[in-house]
PDB file of C-alpha atoms in Angstrom:
ATOM      1  CA  MET A   1       8.903  -8.138  -4.072  1.00  0.00           C
ATOM      2  CA  MET A   2       9.345  -4.416  -4.702  1.00  0.00           C
ATOM      3  CA  GLY A   3       6.938  -1.580  -3.974  1.00  0.00           C
ATOM      4  CA  VAL A   4       6.506   2.108  -4.652  1.00  0.00           C
ATOM      5  CA  ALA A   5       4.630   4.131  -2.025  1.00  0.00           C
ATOM      6  CA  ASP A   6       2.702   7.365  -2.033  1.00  0.00           C
ATOM      7  CA  THR A   7       2.275   9.918   0.716  1.00  0.00           C
ATOM      8  CA  CYS A   8      -1.060   8.839   2.197  1.00  0.00           C
ATOM      9  CA  PHE A   9       0.088   5.230   2.557  1.00  0.00           C
ATOM     10  CA  LEU A  10       3.383   6.180   4.223  1.00  0.00           C
ATOM     11  CA  ILE A  11       1.798   8.663   6.632  1.00  0.00           C
ATOM     12  CA  ASP A  12      -0.738   6.093   7.824  1.00  0.00           C
ATOM     13  CA  TRP A  13       1.689   3.180   7.852  1.00  0.00           C
ATOM     14  CA  ALA A  14       4.291   5.123   9.865  1.00  0.00           C
ATOM     15  CA  ARG A  15       1.748   5.452  12.719  1.00  0.00           C
ATOM     16  CA  PHE A  16       1.328   1.664  12.952  1.00  0.00           C
ATOM     17  CA  SER A  17       3.316   0.102  15.813  1.00  0.00           C
ATOM     18  CA  GLN A  18       4.092  -2.924  13.613  1.00  0.00           C
ATOM     19  CA  ARG A  19       5.142  -0.785  10.635  1.00  0.00           C
ATOM     20  CA  ASP A  20       8.401  -2.662  10.067  1.00  0.00           C
ATOM     21  CA  LEU A  21       6.349  -5.691   8.993  1.00  0.00           C
ATOM     22  CA  LEU A  22       6.149  -3.928   5.629  1.00  0.00           C
ATOM     23  CA  PHE A  23       9.681  -5.143   4.984  1.00  0.00           C
ATOM     24  CA  GLU A  24       8.659  -8.755   5.551  1.00  0.00           C
ATOM     25  CA  LEU A  25       6.792  -8.443   2.243  1.00  0.00           C
ATOM     26  CA  PHE A  26       8.956  -5.942   0.372  1.00  0.00           C
ATOM     27  CA  GLU A  27      12.703  -6.111   0.054  1.00  0.00           C
ATOM     28  CA  LEU A  28      12.653  -2.489  -1.073  1.00  0.00           C
ATOM     29  CA  VAL A  29      10.038   0.272  -1.301  1.00  0.00           C
ATOM     30  CA  LEU A  30      10.685   3.241  -3.558  1.00  0.00           C
ATOM     31  CA  VAL A  31       9.611   6.713  -2.437  1.00  0.00           C
ATOM     32  CA  PRO A  32       9.347   9.325  -5.197  1.00  0.00           C
ATOM     33  CA  GLU A  33      10.870  12.705  -4.338  1.00  0.00           C
ATOM     34  CA  GLN A  34       7.430  14.270  -4.820  1.00  0.00           C
ATOM     35  CA  VAL A  35       6.048  11.988  -2.096  1.00  0.00           C
ATOM     36  CA  LEU A  36       8.779  12.872   0.372  1.00  0.00           C
ATOM     37  CA  ALA A  37       8.186  16.572  -0.302  1.00  0.00           C
ATOM     38  CA  GLU A  38       4.556  16.198   0.875  1.00  0.00           C
ATOM     39  CA  VAL A  39       5.377  14.634   4.264  1.00  0.00           C
ATOM     40  CA  ARG A  40       5.186  17.171   7.088  1.00  0.00           C
ATOM     41  CA  SER A  41       4.902  14.956  10.166  1.00  0.00           C
ATOM     42  CA  GLU A  42       8.120  14.801  12.147  1.00  0.00           C
ATOM     43  CA  SER A  43       7.463  11.230  13.316  1.00  0.00           C
ATOM     44  CA  THR A  44       6.779  10.068   9.749  1.00  0.00           C
ATOM     45  CA  LEU A  45       9.924  11.804   8.476  1.00  0.00           C
ATOM     46  CA  LEU A  46      11.955  10.200  11.259  1.00  0.00           C
ATOM     47  CA  TRP A  47      10.676   6.710  10.371  1.00  0.00           C
ATOM     48  CA  LEU A  48      11.271   7.333   6.656  1.00  0.00           C
ATOM     49  CA  SER A  49      14.817   8.573   7.242  1.00  0.00           C
ATOM     50  CA  ARG A  50      15.624   5.524   9.386  1.00  0.00           C
ATOM     51  CA  GLN A  51      14.336   3.180   6.686  1.00  0.00           C
ATOM     52  CA  LEU A  52      16.240   5.088   3.993  1.00  0.00           C
ATOM     53  CA  GLY A  53      19.380   4.641   6.107  1.00  0.00           C
ATOM     54  CA  ARG A  54      18.666   0.918   6.466  1.00  0.00           C
ATOM     55  CA  ARG A  55      18.164   0.707   2.701  1.00  0.00           C
ATOM     56  CA  ARG A  56      14.638  -0.601   3.097  1.00  0.00           C
ATOM     57  CA  LEU A  57      13.324   2.536   1.401  1.00  0.00           C
ATOM     58  CA  GLN A  58      14.976   4.218  -1.554  1.00  0.00           C
ATOM     59  CA  LEU A  59      14.402   7.703  -2.864  1.00  0.00           C
ATOM     60  CA  LEU A  60      13.259   7.791  -6.497  1.00  0.00           C
ATOM     61  CA  THR A  61      13.868  10.667  -8.882  1.00  0.00           C
ATOM     62  CA  PRO A  62      11.382  10.157 -11.722  1.00  0.00           C
ATOM     63  CA  LEU A  63      12.714  10.394 -15.247  1.00  0.00           C
ATOM     64  CA  PRO A  64      11.336  13.188 -17.457  1.00  0.00           C
ATOM     65  CA  ARG A  65       9.291  10.700 -19.502  1.00  0.00           C
ATOM     66  CA  GLN A  66       7.824   9.253 -16.277  1.00  0.00           C
ATOM     67  CA  LEU A  67       6.855  12.750 -15.138  1.00  0.00           C
ATOM     68  CA  GLU A  68       5.277  13.495 -18.510  1.00  0.00           C
ATOM     69  CA  GLU A  69       3.246  10.282 -18.322  1.00  0.00           C
ATOM     70  CA  ALA A  70       2.257  11.017 -14.717  1.00  0.00           C
ATOM     71  CA  TYR A  71       1.020  14.493 -15.672  1.00  0.00           C
ATOM     72  CA  ARG A  72      -1.051  12.916 -18.451  1.00  0.00           C
ATOM     73  CA  ILE A  73      -2.648  10.530 -15.933  1.00  0.00           C
ATOM     74  CA  VAL A  74      -3.399  13.415 -13.548  1.00  0.00           C
ATOM     75  CA  ARG A  75      -5.084  15.348 -16.365  1.00  0.00           C
ATOM     76  CA  ALA A  76      -7.090  12.246 -17.293  1.00  0.00           C
ATOM     77  CA  SER A  77      -8.244  11.835 -13.679  1.00  0.00           C
ATOM     78  CA  TYR A  78      -9.570  15.407 -13.724  1.00  0.00           C
ATOM     79  CA  ALA A  79     -11.312  14.929 -17.065  1.00  0.00           C
ATOM     80  CA  ILE A  80     -13.200  11.732 -16.183  1.00  0.00           C
ATOM     81  CA  HIS A  81     -16.487  12.516 -14.460  1.00  0.00           C
ATOM     82  CA  GLY A  82     -17.038  10.576 -11.238  1.00  0.00           C
ATOM     83  CA  LEU A  83     -13.402   9.545 -10.864  1.00  0.00           C
ATOM     84  CA  ARG A  84     -11.501  10.580  -7.771  1.00  0.00           C
ATOM     85  CA  ARG A  85      -8.723  12.886  -8.774  1.00  0.00           C
ATOM     86  CA  LEU A  86      -5.097  11.886  -8.622  1.00  0.00           C
ATOM     87  CA  ASP A  87      -2.215  14.084  -7.603  1.00  0.00           C
ATOM     88  CA  LEU A  88       1.203  13.899  -9.209  1.00  0.00           C
ATOM     89  CA  PRO A  89       2.835  11.670  -6.525  1.00  0.00           C
ATOM     90  CA  GLU A  90       0.161   8.953  -6.903  1.00  0.00           C
ATOM     91  CA  ALA A  91       0.406   9.137 -10.681  1.00  0.00           C
ATOM     92  CA  ILE A  92       4.190   8.766 -10.523  1.00  0.00           C
ATOM     93  CA  CYS A  93       3.737   5.660  -8.376  1.00  0.00           C
ATOM     94  CA  LEU A  94       1.344   4.196 -10.966  1.00  0.00           C
ATOM     95  CA  VAL A  95       3.768   4.899 -13.824  1.00  0.00           C
ATOM     96  CA  VAL A  96       6.735   3.369 -11.970  1.00  0.00           C
ATOM     97  CA  GLY A  97       4.626   0.425 -10.807  1.00  0.00           C
ATOM     98  CA  ARG A  98       3.518  -0.277 -14.372  1.00  0.00           C
ATOM     99  CA  GLU A  99       7.002   0.059 -15.867  1.00  0.00           C
ATOM    100  CA  HIS A 100       8.749  -2.204 -13.371  1.00  0.00           C
ATOM    101  CA  GLY A 101       6.005  -4.485 -12.093  1.00  0.00           C
ATOM    102  CA  TYR A 102       6.178  -3.003  -8.587  1.00  0.00           C
ATOM    103  CA  VAL A 103       3.251  -3.021  -6.197  1.00  0.00           C
ATOM    104  CA  VAL A 104       1.835   0.495  -5.762  1.00  0.00           C
ATOM    105  CA  LEU A 105       1.124   1.262  -2.101  1.00  0.00           C
ATOM    106  CA  THR A 106      -1.565   3.903  -1.657  1.00  0.00           C
ATOM    107  CA  GLU A 107      -4.754   4.771   0.168  1.00  0.00           C
ATOM    108  CA  ASN A 108      -5.948   6.917  -2.748  1.00  0.00           C
ATOM    109  CA  ARG A 109      -9.143   5.393  -4.137  1.00  0.00           C
ATOM    110  CA  GLY A 110      -8.584   7.301  -7.360  1.00  0.00           C
ATOM    111  CA  ALA A 111      -5.480   5.180  -7.955  1.00  0.00           C
ATOM    112  CA  LEU A 112      -7.652   2.069  -7.698  1.00  0.00           C
ATOM    113  CA  MET A 113     -10.407   3.518  -9.854  1.00  0.00           C
ATOM    114  CA  ILE A 114      -8.240   4.838 -12.682  1.00  0.00           C
ATOM    115  CA  ARG A 115      -6.959   1.314 -13.391  1.00  0.00           C
ATOM    116  CA  GLU A 116     -10.491   0.449 -14.482  1.00  0.00           C
ATOM    117  CA  VAL A 117     -10.674   3.433 -16.845  1.00  0.00           C
ATOM    118  CA  LEU A 118      -7.215   3.639 -18.430  1.00  0.00           C
ATOM    119  CA  PRO A 119      -6.345   0.339 -20.164  1.00  0.00           C
ATOM    120  CA  GLU A 120      -2.600   0.972 -19.889  1.00  0.00           C
ATOM    121  CA  LEU A 121      -2.915   0.873 -16.077  1.00  0.00           C
ATOM    122  CA  SER A 122      -5.203  -2.157 -15.812  1.00  0.00           C
ATOM    123  CA  ASP A 123      -2.374  -4.547 -14.894  1.00  0.00           C
ATOM    124  CA  VAL A 124      -0.852  -2.359 -12.177  1.00  0.00           C
ATOM    125  CA  VAL A 125      -1.097  -4.009  -8.756  1.00  0.00           C
ATOM    126  CA  VAL A 126      -2.332  -1.504  -6.177  1.00  0.00           C
ATOM    127  CA  TRP A 127      -2.455  -2.347  -2.486  1.00  0.00           C
ATOM    128  CA  ARG A 128      -3.809  -0.345   0.383  1.00  0.00           C
ATOM    129  CA  ALA A 129      -2.934  -1.155   3.988  1.00  0.00           C
ATOM    130  CA  LEU A 130      -5.865  -3.589   3.906  1.00  0.00           C
ATOM    131  CA  GLU A 131      -4.163  -5.669   1.221  1.00  0.00           C
ATOM    132  CA  VAL A 132      -0.723  -5.379   2.848  1.00  0.00           C
ATOM    133  CA  LEU A 133      -2.111  -6.733   6.124  1.00  0.00           C
ATOM    134  CA  ARG A 134      -3.964  -9.463   4.194  1.00  0.00           C
ATOM    135  CA  GLU A 135      -0.728 -10.533   2.500  1.00  0.00           C
ATOM    136  CA  LEU A 136       1.177 -10.509   5.793  1.00  0.00           C
ATOM    137  CA  LEU A 137      -1.429 -12.887   7.207  1.00  0.00           C
ATOM    138  CA  LEU A 138      -1.723 -15.100   4.114  1.00  0.00           C
ATOM    139  CA  ARG A 139       2.053 -15.463   3.834  1.00  0.00           C
ATOM    140  CA  GLN A 140       2.232 -16.124   7.577  1.00  0.00           C
ATOM    141  CA  HIS A 141       4.538 -13.209   8.372  1.00  0.00           C
ATOM    142  CA  VAL A 142       2.043 -12.470  11.150  1.00  0.00           C
ATOM    143  CA  SER A 143       0.829 -15.369  13.230  1.00  0.00           C
ATOM    144  CA  ALA A 144      -2.925 -15.406  13.744  1.00  0.00           C
ATOM    145  CA  ARG A 145      -4.470 -18.692  14.833  1.00  0.00           C
ATOM    146  CA  SER A 146      -8.031 -17.563  15.350  1.00  0.00           C
ATOM    147  CA  GLU A 147     -10.588 -15.206  13.913  1.00  0.00           C
ATOM    148  CA  GLU A 148     -10.122 -12.946  16.926  1.00  0.00           C
ATOM    149  CA  GLU A 149      -6.362 -12.710  16.308  1.00  0.00           C
ATOM    150  CA  VAL A 150      -6.967 -11.882  12.630  1.00  0.00           C
ATOM    151  CA  ARG A 151      -9.495  -9.198  13.530  1.00  0.00           C
ATOM    152  CA  ALA A 152      -7.192  -7.864  16.265  1.00  0.00           C
ATOM    153  CA  LEU A 153      -4.493  -7.033  13.710  1.00  0.00           C
ATOM    154  CA  PHE A 154      -6.901  -4.994  11.568  1.00  0.00           C
ATOM    155  CA  ARG A 155      -8.427  -3.361  14.659  1.00  0.00           C
ATOM    156  CA  ARG A 156      -4.972  -2.420  15.950  1.00  0.00           C
ATOM    157  CA  TYR A 157      -4.122  -0.797  12.610  1.00  0.00           C
ATOM    158  CA  GLU A 158      -7.376   1.167  12.618  1.00  0.00           C
ATOM    159  CA  GLU A 159      -6.939   2.325  16.215  1.00  0.00           C
ATOM    160  CA  GLU A 160      -3.306   3.365  15.833  1.00  0.00           C
ATOM    161  CA  THR A 161      -3.604   5.053  12.437  1.00  0.00           C
ATOM    162  CA  LEU A 162      -7.212   6.293  12.680  1.00  0.00           C
ATOM    163  CA  HIS A 163      -7.704   4.807   9.213  1.00  0.00           C
ATOM    164  CA  ILE A 164     -10.978   2.865   9.139  1.00  0.00           C
ATOM    165  CA  PHE A 165     -11.298   0.123   6.544  1.00  0.00           C
ATOM    166  CA  PRO A 166     -14.527  -0.159   4.535  1.00  0.00           C
ATOM    167  CA  ARG A 167     -16.491  -2.795   6.469  1.00  0.00           C
ATOM    168  CA  ASP A 168     -17.535  -4.895   3.473  1.00  0.00           C
ATOM    169  CA  GLU A 169     -13.968  -5.030   2.151  1.00  0.00           C
ATOM    170  CA  LEU A 170     -12.577  -5.824   5.594  1.00  0.00           C
ATOM    171  CA  GLU A 171     -15.064  -8.671   6.051  1.00  0.00           C
ATOM    172  CA  ALA A 172     -14.112 -10.129   2.650  1.00  0.00           C
ATOM    173  CA  VAL A 173     -10.411 -10.023   3.560  1.00  0.00           C
ATOM    174  CA  VAL A 174     -10.979 -11.579   6.996  1.00  0.00           C
ATOM    175  CA  GLU A 175     -12.969 -14.395   5.384  1.00  0.00           C
ATOM    176  CA  GLU A 176     -10.226 -14.951   2.776  1.00  0.00           C
ATOM    177  CA  VAL A 177      -7.546 -15.163   5.474  1.00  0.00           C
ATOM    178  CA  LEU A 178      -9.641 -17.558   7.576  1.00  0.00           C
ATOM    179  CA  ARG A 179     -10.378 -19.769   4.525  1.00  0.00           C
ATOM    180  CA  SER A 180      -6.674 -19.921   3.768  1.00  0.00           C
ATOM    181  CA  ALA A 181      -5.851 -20.834   7.373  1.00  0.00           C
ATOM    182  CA  ARG A 182      -8.488 -23.596   7.347  1.00  0.00           C
ATOM    183  CA  GLY A 183      -7.010 -24.893   4.084  1.00  0.00           C
ATOM    184  CA  ARG A 184      -3.513 -24.978   5.569  1.00  0.00           C
ATOM    185  CA  GLY A 185      -4.903 -26.753   8.620  1.00  0.00           C
ATOM    186  CA  ALA A 186      -6.612 -29.391   6.484  1.00  0.00           C
ATOM    187  CA  ARG A 187      -3.435 -29.944   4.435  1.00  0.00           C
ATOM    188  CA  GLY A 188      -1.421 -30.216   7.644  1.00  0.00           C
ATOM    189  CA  ALA A 189      -3.807 -32.827   9.045  1.00  0.00           C
ATOM    190  CA  GLU A 190      -3.449 -34.920   5.873  1.00  0.00           C
ATOM    191  CA  ALA A 191       0.346 -34.974   6.090  1.00  0.00           C
TER     192      ALA A 191
END
């Protein structure tokens, strides 16, 4: 699986002590130049440079047509009343994600919302850290045998990154992970 990440996702994710788990899900994550230009934190830049050196991250220079499309999406986000505005880096991620079928990694709610408004973006897969952690648990890249262990992973992320998940969405994800674990347990007992 391939991903393309924006600034807010990378800044938060770089603070997480288990940040290298990202590469259990993604063989490569693209980072647009415009995203890298926004990062100011020395610790985030250090982590990014290490991952670029390990070829887990790759710098992306958007093509002129991708930039033109991204600017159009940014303008649309400003023109639609009630929609959270997008900046150019998030829009570039959406364009690249759509063109190549990559998962867009962002914490920008506008990136989630605009998919519901612009039909050409409706099929773009957008994951926040909440969905990345969910996938790590569902695909068993992180071992969690109990509800407490599942909740501990999300709590650890929140405490280390200071990014608090919306409670209703977190509860839905925890329930999904627990249902999946119960299903695997039942299948294992039948074998």
